[in-house]
Short mmCIF file of C-alpha atoms and ligand atoms in Angstrom, two decimals:
data_model
loop_
_atom_site.label_atom_id
_atom_site.label_comp_id
_atom_site.label_asym_id
_atom_site.label_seq_id
_atom_site.Cartn_x
_atom_site.Cartn_y
_atom_site.Cartn_z
CA MET D 1 -0.13 -0.24 0.26
CA ALA D 2 1.23 3.30 -0.80
CA PRO D 3 2.79 5.53 1.87
CA ILE D 4 1.13 8.21 3.36
CA THR D 5 3.26 11.44 4.05
CA GLN D 6 2.58 13.63 1.35
CA GLY D 7 6.25 14.19 0.14
CA ALA D 8 7.62 15.67 2.89
CA LYS D 9 11.69 15.56 3.90
CA ASP D 10 12.64 13.06 6.62
CA HIS D 11 14.21 15.30 9.58
CA TRP D 12 14.53 12.21 11.39
CA SER D 13 17.39 9.90 11.54
CA ALA D 14 17.04 6.74 13.93
CA GLU D 15 20.75 6.30 14.33
CA ALA D 16 20.65 10.01 15.99
CA TYR D 17 17.62 9.68 17.55
CA ALA D 18 19.35 6.85 19.29
CA THR D 19 22.22 9.53 19.80
CA SER D 20 20.87 12.79 21.32
CA ALA D 21 18.10 11.34 22.36
CA SER D 22 17.80 7.83 23.85
CA PHE D 23 16.22 8.83 26.97
CA VAL D 24 12.69 9.81 25.12
CA PRO D 25 11.45 5.96 25.00
CA LYS D 26 12.57 5.30 28.04
CA LEU D 27 11.01 8.33 30.62
CA ALA D 28 7.43 6.96 29.55
CA GLY D 29 6.99 4.97 32.80
CA LYS D 30 3.46 6.48 33.53
CA LEU D 31 1.99 6.49 30.08
CA LEU D 32 2.68 2.98 29.74
CA GLN D 33 0.59 2.56 33.21
CA TYR D 34 -1.95 4.31 31.42
CA LEU D 35 -1.90 2.23 28.55
CA ASN D 36 -2.76 -0.60 30.92
CA PRO D 37 -1.82 -3.37 27.99
CA LYS D 38 -4.20 -6.38 28.22
CA PRO D 39 -3.64 -9.76 26.05
CA THR D 40 -6.33 -8.73 23.93
CA ASP D 41 -5.63 -5.40 22.98
CA LYS D 42 -5.31 -4.46 19.79
CA ILE D 43 -3.48 -1.19 19.19
CA LEU D 44 -2.49 1.96 17.31
CA ASP D 45 1.04 4.04 18.37
CA ILE D 46 1.46 7.49 16.66
CA GLY D 47 4.66 8.68 16.07
CA CYS D 48 5.57 4.85 16.74
CA GLY D 49 9.74 6.68 15.82
CA ASP D 50 12.00 3.79 16.12
CA GLY D 51 9.97 0.95 17.65
CA LYS D 52 11.84 1.51 21.32
CA PHE D 53 8.72 2.51 23.14
CA THR D 54 6.69 0.30 21.55
CA GLU D 55 8.78 -2.43 21.95
CA ASN D 56 8.25 -2.08 25.94
CA PHE D 57 4.09 -3.47 25.81
CA ILE D 58 4.97 -5.49 22.66
CA PRO D 59 5.02 -8.42 24.47
CA ALA D 60 1.99 -7.76 26.59
CA ILE D 61 -1.18 -7.51 23.90
CA GLU D 62 -2.18 -9.25 20.86
CA SER D 63 -1.01 -6.83 17.81
CA VAL D 64 0.38 -3.27 17.01
CA LEU D 65 0.12 -0.90 13.86
CA GLY D 66 3.45 1.60 14.47
CA ILE D 67 2.44 4.75 12.24
CA ASP D 68 5.26 7.42 11.57
CA SER D 69 5.67 9.78 8.99
CA SER D 70 9.63 9.04 8.87
CA LYS D 71 10.94 6.45 6.57
CA SER D 72 14.22 6.56 8.21
CA MET D 73 11.87 5.12 12.03
CA ILE D 74 9.74 3.17 10.35
CA GLU D 75 12.93 1.19 8.45
CA SER D 76 14.51 0.97 11.69
CA ALA D 77 10.76 -0.45 13.67
CA ASN D 78 10.81 -2.94 11.11
CA LYS D 79 14.13 -4.49 11.31
CA ASP D 80 14.45 -4.03 14.84
CA TYR D 81 11.09 -4.82 16.29
CA GLY D 82 9.04 -6.52 12.93
CA SER D 83 7.15 -9.46 13.76
CA PRO D 84 3.65 -11.16 13.54
CA LYS D 85 2.57 -9.05 16.17
CA ALA D 86 3.95 -5.85 15.21
CA SER D 87 4.17 -4.29 11.97
CA PHE D 88 5.39 -0.44 11.05
CA ARG D 89 4.32 1.59 8.31
CA LEU D 90 5.08 5.02 7.15
CA VAL D 91 2.06 7.16 7.13
CA ASP D 92 2.05 11.59 7.57
CA CYS D 93 -0.62 11.41 10.97
CA ARG D 94 -1.17 14.56 9.79
CA TYR D 95 -3.97 13.01 7.22
CA LEU D 96 -4.61 10.63 9.17
CA GLU D 97 -8.31 10.64 8.24
CA LYS D 98 -7.66 9.89 4.83
CA VAL D 99 -6.79 6.25 5.65
CA THR D 100 -9.76 4.53 5.91
CA SER D 101 -7.56 0.98 6.70
CA ILE D 102 -6.76 2.59 10.17
CA VAL D 103 -9.18 4.79 10.59
CA ASN D 104 -11.99 2.30 11.21
CA GLY D 105 -13.26 1.86 14.77
CA SER D 106 -11.45 -1.15 15.15
CA TRP D 107 -8.60 -0.55 17.64
CA ASP D 108 -9.01 -1.26 21.41
CA LYS D 109 -6.27 1.97 22.44
CA VAL D 110 -4.52 4.40 20.76
CA ILE D 111 -1.03 5.56 22.19
CA SER D 112 1.46 7.79 20.90
CA ASN D 113 4.95 9.44 23.39
CA ALA D 114 6.63 12.25 22.78
CA ALA D 115 4.97 12.69 18.91
CA LEU D 116 1.76 15.14 18.89
CA HIS D 117 3.68 18.10 19.16
CA TRP D 118 5.07 17.74 16.28
CA ILE D 119 1.90 16.35 14.19
CA LEU D 120 -0.36 18.53 15.62
CA ARG D 121 2.12 21.23 14.57
CA ASP D 122 0.56 22.00 11.57
CA GLU D 123 -2.96 24.22 12.62
CA THR D 124 -5.04 23.26 9.58
CA THR D 125 -4.96 19.48 10.25
CA ARG D 126 -4.87 19.71 14.03
CA MET D 127 -8.75 19.00 14.18
CA SER D 128 -9.18 16.38 11.86
CA THR D 129 -5.93 14.59 13.53
CA LEU D 130 -7.77 14.24 16.59
CA ARG D 131 -10.75 13.74 14.41
CA ALA D 132 -9.46 10.78 12.82
CA ILE D 133 -7.47 9.34 16.33
CA TYR D 134 -11.08 9.44 17.55
CA GLY D 135 -12.44 7.61 14.48
CA SER D 136 -9.82 4.79 14.60
CA LEU D 137 -10.84 3.46 18.12
CA LYS D 138 -13.78 1.11 19.63
CA PRO D 139 -16.76 2.35 20.98
CA GLY D 140 -15.46 2.12 24.75
CA GLY D 141 -11.77 2.59 23.34
CA THR D 142 -8.91 4.57 24.90
CA TYR D 143 -6.71 6.72 23.77
CA VAL D 144 -3.43 7.85 25.87
CA PHE D 145 -1.14 10.40 25.11
CA GLU D 146 2.31 12.09 26.17
CA MET D 147 3.07 15.17 24.78
CA GLY D 148 5.14 18.34 24.69
CA GLY D 149 3.31 20.85 26.59
CA HIS D 150 2.80 24.07 27.08
CA GLY D 151 6.51 26.06 28.68
CA ASN D 152 8.16 22.75 26.72
CA VAL D 153 12.09 22.74 26.48
CA ALA D 154 11.27 26.77 26.26
CA GLU D 155 15.44 27.74 26.98
CA VAL D 156 16.26 25.97 23.78
CA LYS D 157 13.18 27.21 21.60
CA THR D 158 13.96 31.07 23.44
CA ALA D 159 17.60 30.79 22.29
CA LEU D 160 17.29 28.80 19.05
CA ILE D 161 14.58 31.99 17.51
CA TYR D 162 16.85 34.49 18.79
CA ALA D 163 19.34 33.07 16.80
CA LEU D 164 17.86 33.57 13.71
CA VAL D 165 16.65 37.04 14.41
CA GLN D 166 20.07 38.21 14.84
CA HIS D 167 21.02 36.26 11.51
CA GLY D 168 18.53 38.62 9.73
CA ILE D 169 15.01 36.58 10.25
CA PRO D 170 12.72 38.59 10.99
CA ILE D 171 10.56 37.93 14.59
CA GLU D 172 7.59 36.37 12.84
CA LYS D 173 9.05 34.29 10.88
CA ALA D 174 11.73 32.95 13.44
CA LYS D 175 8.48 32.22 15.54
CA GLU D 176 6.79 30.48 12.78
CA THR D 177 9.40 27.91 12.10
CA SER D 178 9.35 26.00 15.34
CA PRO D 179 8.17 22.99 14.52
CA TRP D 180 6.50 22.27 17.78
CA PHE D 181 2.89 22.89 18.84
CA PHE D 182 3.28 22.72 22.93
CA PRO D 183 -0.94 23.23 24.17
CA SER D 184 -1.94 23.87 27.87
CA ASP D 185 -4.10 21.33 29.42
CA THR D 186 -6.82 23.53 28.97
CA TRP D 187 -6.44 23.77 25.23
CA MET D 188 -5.67 20.05 25.24
CA ARG D 189 -8.90 18.92 27.06
CA SER D 190 -11.50 21.49 25.24
CA ALA D 191 -10.49 19.65 21.89
CA LEU D 192 -10.26 16.11 22.85
CA GLU D 193 -14.08 17.44 24.22
CA GLU D 194 -14.90 18.55 20.92
CA VAL D 195 -13.81 15.97 18.43
CA GLY D 196 -15.84 13.60 21.00
CA PHE D 197 -13.93 12.34 24.06
CA GLN D 198 -14.22 12.19 27.48
CA VAL D 199 -11.05 13.23 28.99
CA GLU D 200 -10.61 10.96 32.28
CA ARG D 201 -7.05 12.69 33.13
CA ILE D 202 -4.92 15.59 31.77
CA GLU D 203 -2.38 16.49 34.03
CA LEU D 204 0.76 18.81 32.63
CA GLU D 205 3.84 17.66 34.29
CA TYR D 206 7.47 19.62 34.87
CA ARG D 207 9.74 17.12 33.65
CA PRO D 208 13.53 18.24 34.12
CA THR D 209 14.96 15.73 31.56
CA LYS D 210 18.84 14.84 31.78
CA LEU D 211 20.81 14.82 28.05
CA THR D 212 23.14 11.62 26.93
CA THR D 213 26.79 12.51 27.28
CA ASP D 214 27.58 10.54 23.97
CA ALA D 215 30.41 12.35 21.92
CA LYS D 216 27.70 13.43 19.15
CA GLY D 217 25.17 13.82 20.80
CA GLY D 218 24.60 16.09 24.57
CA LEU D 219 22.70 19.03 23.62
CA GLU D 220 24.78 19.74 20.27
CA GLY D 221 23.09 16.83 18.89
CA TRP D 222 19.77 17.18 20.58
CA VAL D 223 19.44 21.08 19.49
CA ARG D 224 20.93 19.52 15.45
CA LEU D 225 18.27 16.43 15.62
CA MET D 226 15.39 18.42 17.21
CA GLY D 227 15.96 21.98 15.75
CA ALA D 228 16.38 20.52 12.62
CA GLN D 229 13.61 22.78 11.20
CA PHE D 230 14.66 26.29 12.63
CA LEU D 231 18.62 25.89 11.28
CA GLU D 232 17.19 24.62 7.68
CA ALA D 233 15.84 28.71 7.53
CA LEU D 234 19.87 29.75 7.29
CA PRO D 235 21.60 29.57 4.57
CA GLU D 236 23.31 25.93 4.81
CA GLU D 237 26.78 27.48 5.73
CA LYS D 238 25.74 29.76 8.56
CA ARG D 239 23.76 26.70 10.03
CA ASP D 240 27.25 25.60 12.28
CA ALA D 241 28.10 28.77 13.54
CA VAL D 242 23.84 29.29 15.21
CA VAL D 243 24.37 25.94 16.42
CA ARG D 244 27.60 26.65 18.36
CA GLN D 245 25.89 30.08 19.36
CA VAL D 246 22.58 28.23 20.83
CA CYS D 247 25.17 25.77 22.88
CA ASP D 248 27.67 29.17 23.97
CA VAL D 249 24.15 30.78 25.50
CA LEU D 250 22.19 27.69 26.84
CA GLU D 251 25.87 26.10 28.68
CA ASP D 252 24.68 27.99 32.19
CA VAL D 253 21.45 27.56 31.82
CA VAL D 254 20.93 23.86 30.99
CA THR D 255 24.67 22.29 33.03
CA ARG D 256 24.56 21.59 36.78
CA GLY D 257 27.58 22.51 39.00
CA GLU D 258 27.84 19.52 41.26
CA ASP D 259 28.88 16.99 37.93
CA GLY D 260 28.69 19.56 35.02
CA SER D 261 25.77 17.15 34.11
CA GLN D 262 22.56 18.89 30.92
CA TRP D 263 19.08 18.67 31.39
CA LEU D 264 16.57 20.35 29.33
CA GLY D 265 13.58 21.88 31.22
CA TYR D 266 11.03 19.34 30.07
CA VAL D 267 7.16 19.63 29.80
CA ARG D 268 4.98 16.78 29.87
CA LEU D 269 1.35 17.07 28.70
CA ARG D 270 -0.38 13.22 29.60
CA GLY D 271 -3.65 12.55 29.45
CA ILE D 272 -6.61 9.90 28.87
CA ALA D 273 -9.38 10.14 27.25
CA LYS D 274 -12.18 7.45 26.15
CA LYS D 275 -14.69 7.12 22.93
CA ILE D 276 -18.61 7.09 24.33
C1 SAM R 1 10.08 12.42 19.56
S1 SAM R 1 10.11 11.05 18.40
C2 SAM R 1 8.87 10.06 19.73
C3 SAM R 1 9.33 8.67 18.81
C4 SAM R 1 8.33 7.05 19.72
N1 SAM R 1 7.18 7.24 19.76
C5 SAM R 1 9.08 7.16 21.47
O1 SAM R 1 8.76 7.39 22.14
O2 SAM R 1 10.94 7.32 20.83
C6 SAM R 1 9.03 11.46 17.39
C7 SAM R 1 8.19 11.19 16.51
O3 SAM R 1 7.10 11.56 15.97
C8 SAM R 1 7.15 11.48 14.05
N2 SAM R 1 6.57 12.29 13.65
C9 SAM R 1 6.55 14.14 13.21
N3 SAM R 1 5.91 14.56 12.65
C10 SAM R 1 4.44 13.27 12.40
C11 SAM R 1 3.71 13.51 11.48
N4 SAM R 1 3.37 13.93 10.68
N5 SAM R 1 3.12 12.04 11.26
C12 SAM R 1 3.69 10.83 11.99
N6 SAM R 1 4.76 10.59 12.50
C13 SAM R 1 5.11 11.93 12.83
C14 SAM R 1 8.72 11.26 14.29
O4 SAM R 1 8.93 11.47 12.91
C15 SAM R 1 9.17 10.67 15.28
O5 SAM R 1 9.57 9.67 14.78
#
């Protein structure tokens, strides 16, 4: 079946993700508790990435389909975790409503970790994606999610926008370049209710997160991978200087004096919603 990706550029690399953000799939303990996987569950994992997060619950369920818009991530997930009970498919979830083989009211549970703030960035498809998630579930089905919430990684976002402004990009354009949508719990509750969900729980948690210490990871690796779209607003020859500038500006803000470890101000928005 043809992938639904609308020809978008792949900003992700499974290799860079493992080097600079390996903590993401590991820090989802609460979300997995909320999923409460059962042996009969058929689960849809939205923005599944390289499958490392999905792998946490594969043994406990009947089957899972992971969907993601990154070719690199989907190839890696199929190679490492593909099996008769786990498959992974290229889908741009901004257009999930078009994939009638998935949005068919057949899933017991839908889960999404650390992906929705990318997927919902596009204002024109925001509500249709949430509606498609609702439509994919069985009546009585459960949607559990964790994503960046209001104020997430505010220090890096500010530094990146300001660096673009310093390099001649107008402030409005620099802000528009951000690939993230970090809503408040209030916004999310009302959006979920608007598409028909009954919201059982919604919470915003400040969760400082330790960066990797890998030579190619750390703050610089994180900025290059997660901030790729900001950097693309600049000519290629200016990008390395901007990464260095952003890391210099942030060094004091993110580094802990006692051991030199580096931490970002992650804010997680987590919830459980039911299709009634
Ligand atoms: C931070 S990773 C999280 C991956 C995985 N859920 C985990 O916990 O490790 C974010 C993922 O969202 C995916 N993503 C971003 N925009 C997307 C879209 N429009 N449709 C589907 N996936 C998308 C990226 O390709 C990436 O794999």
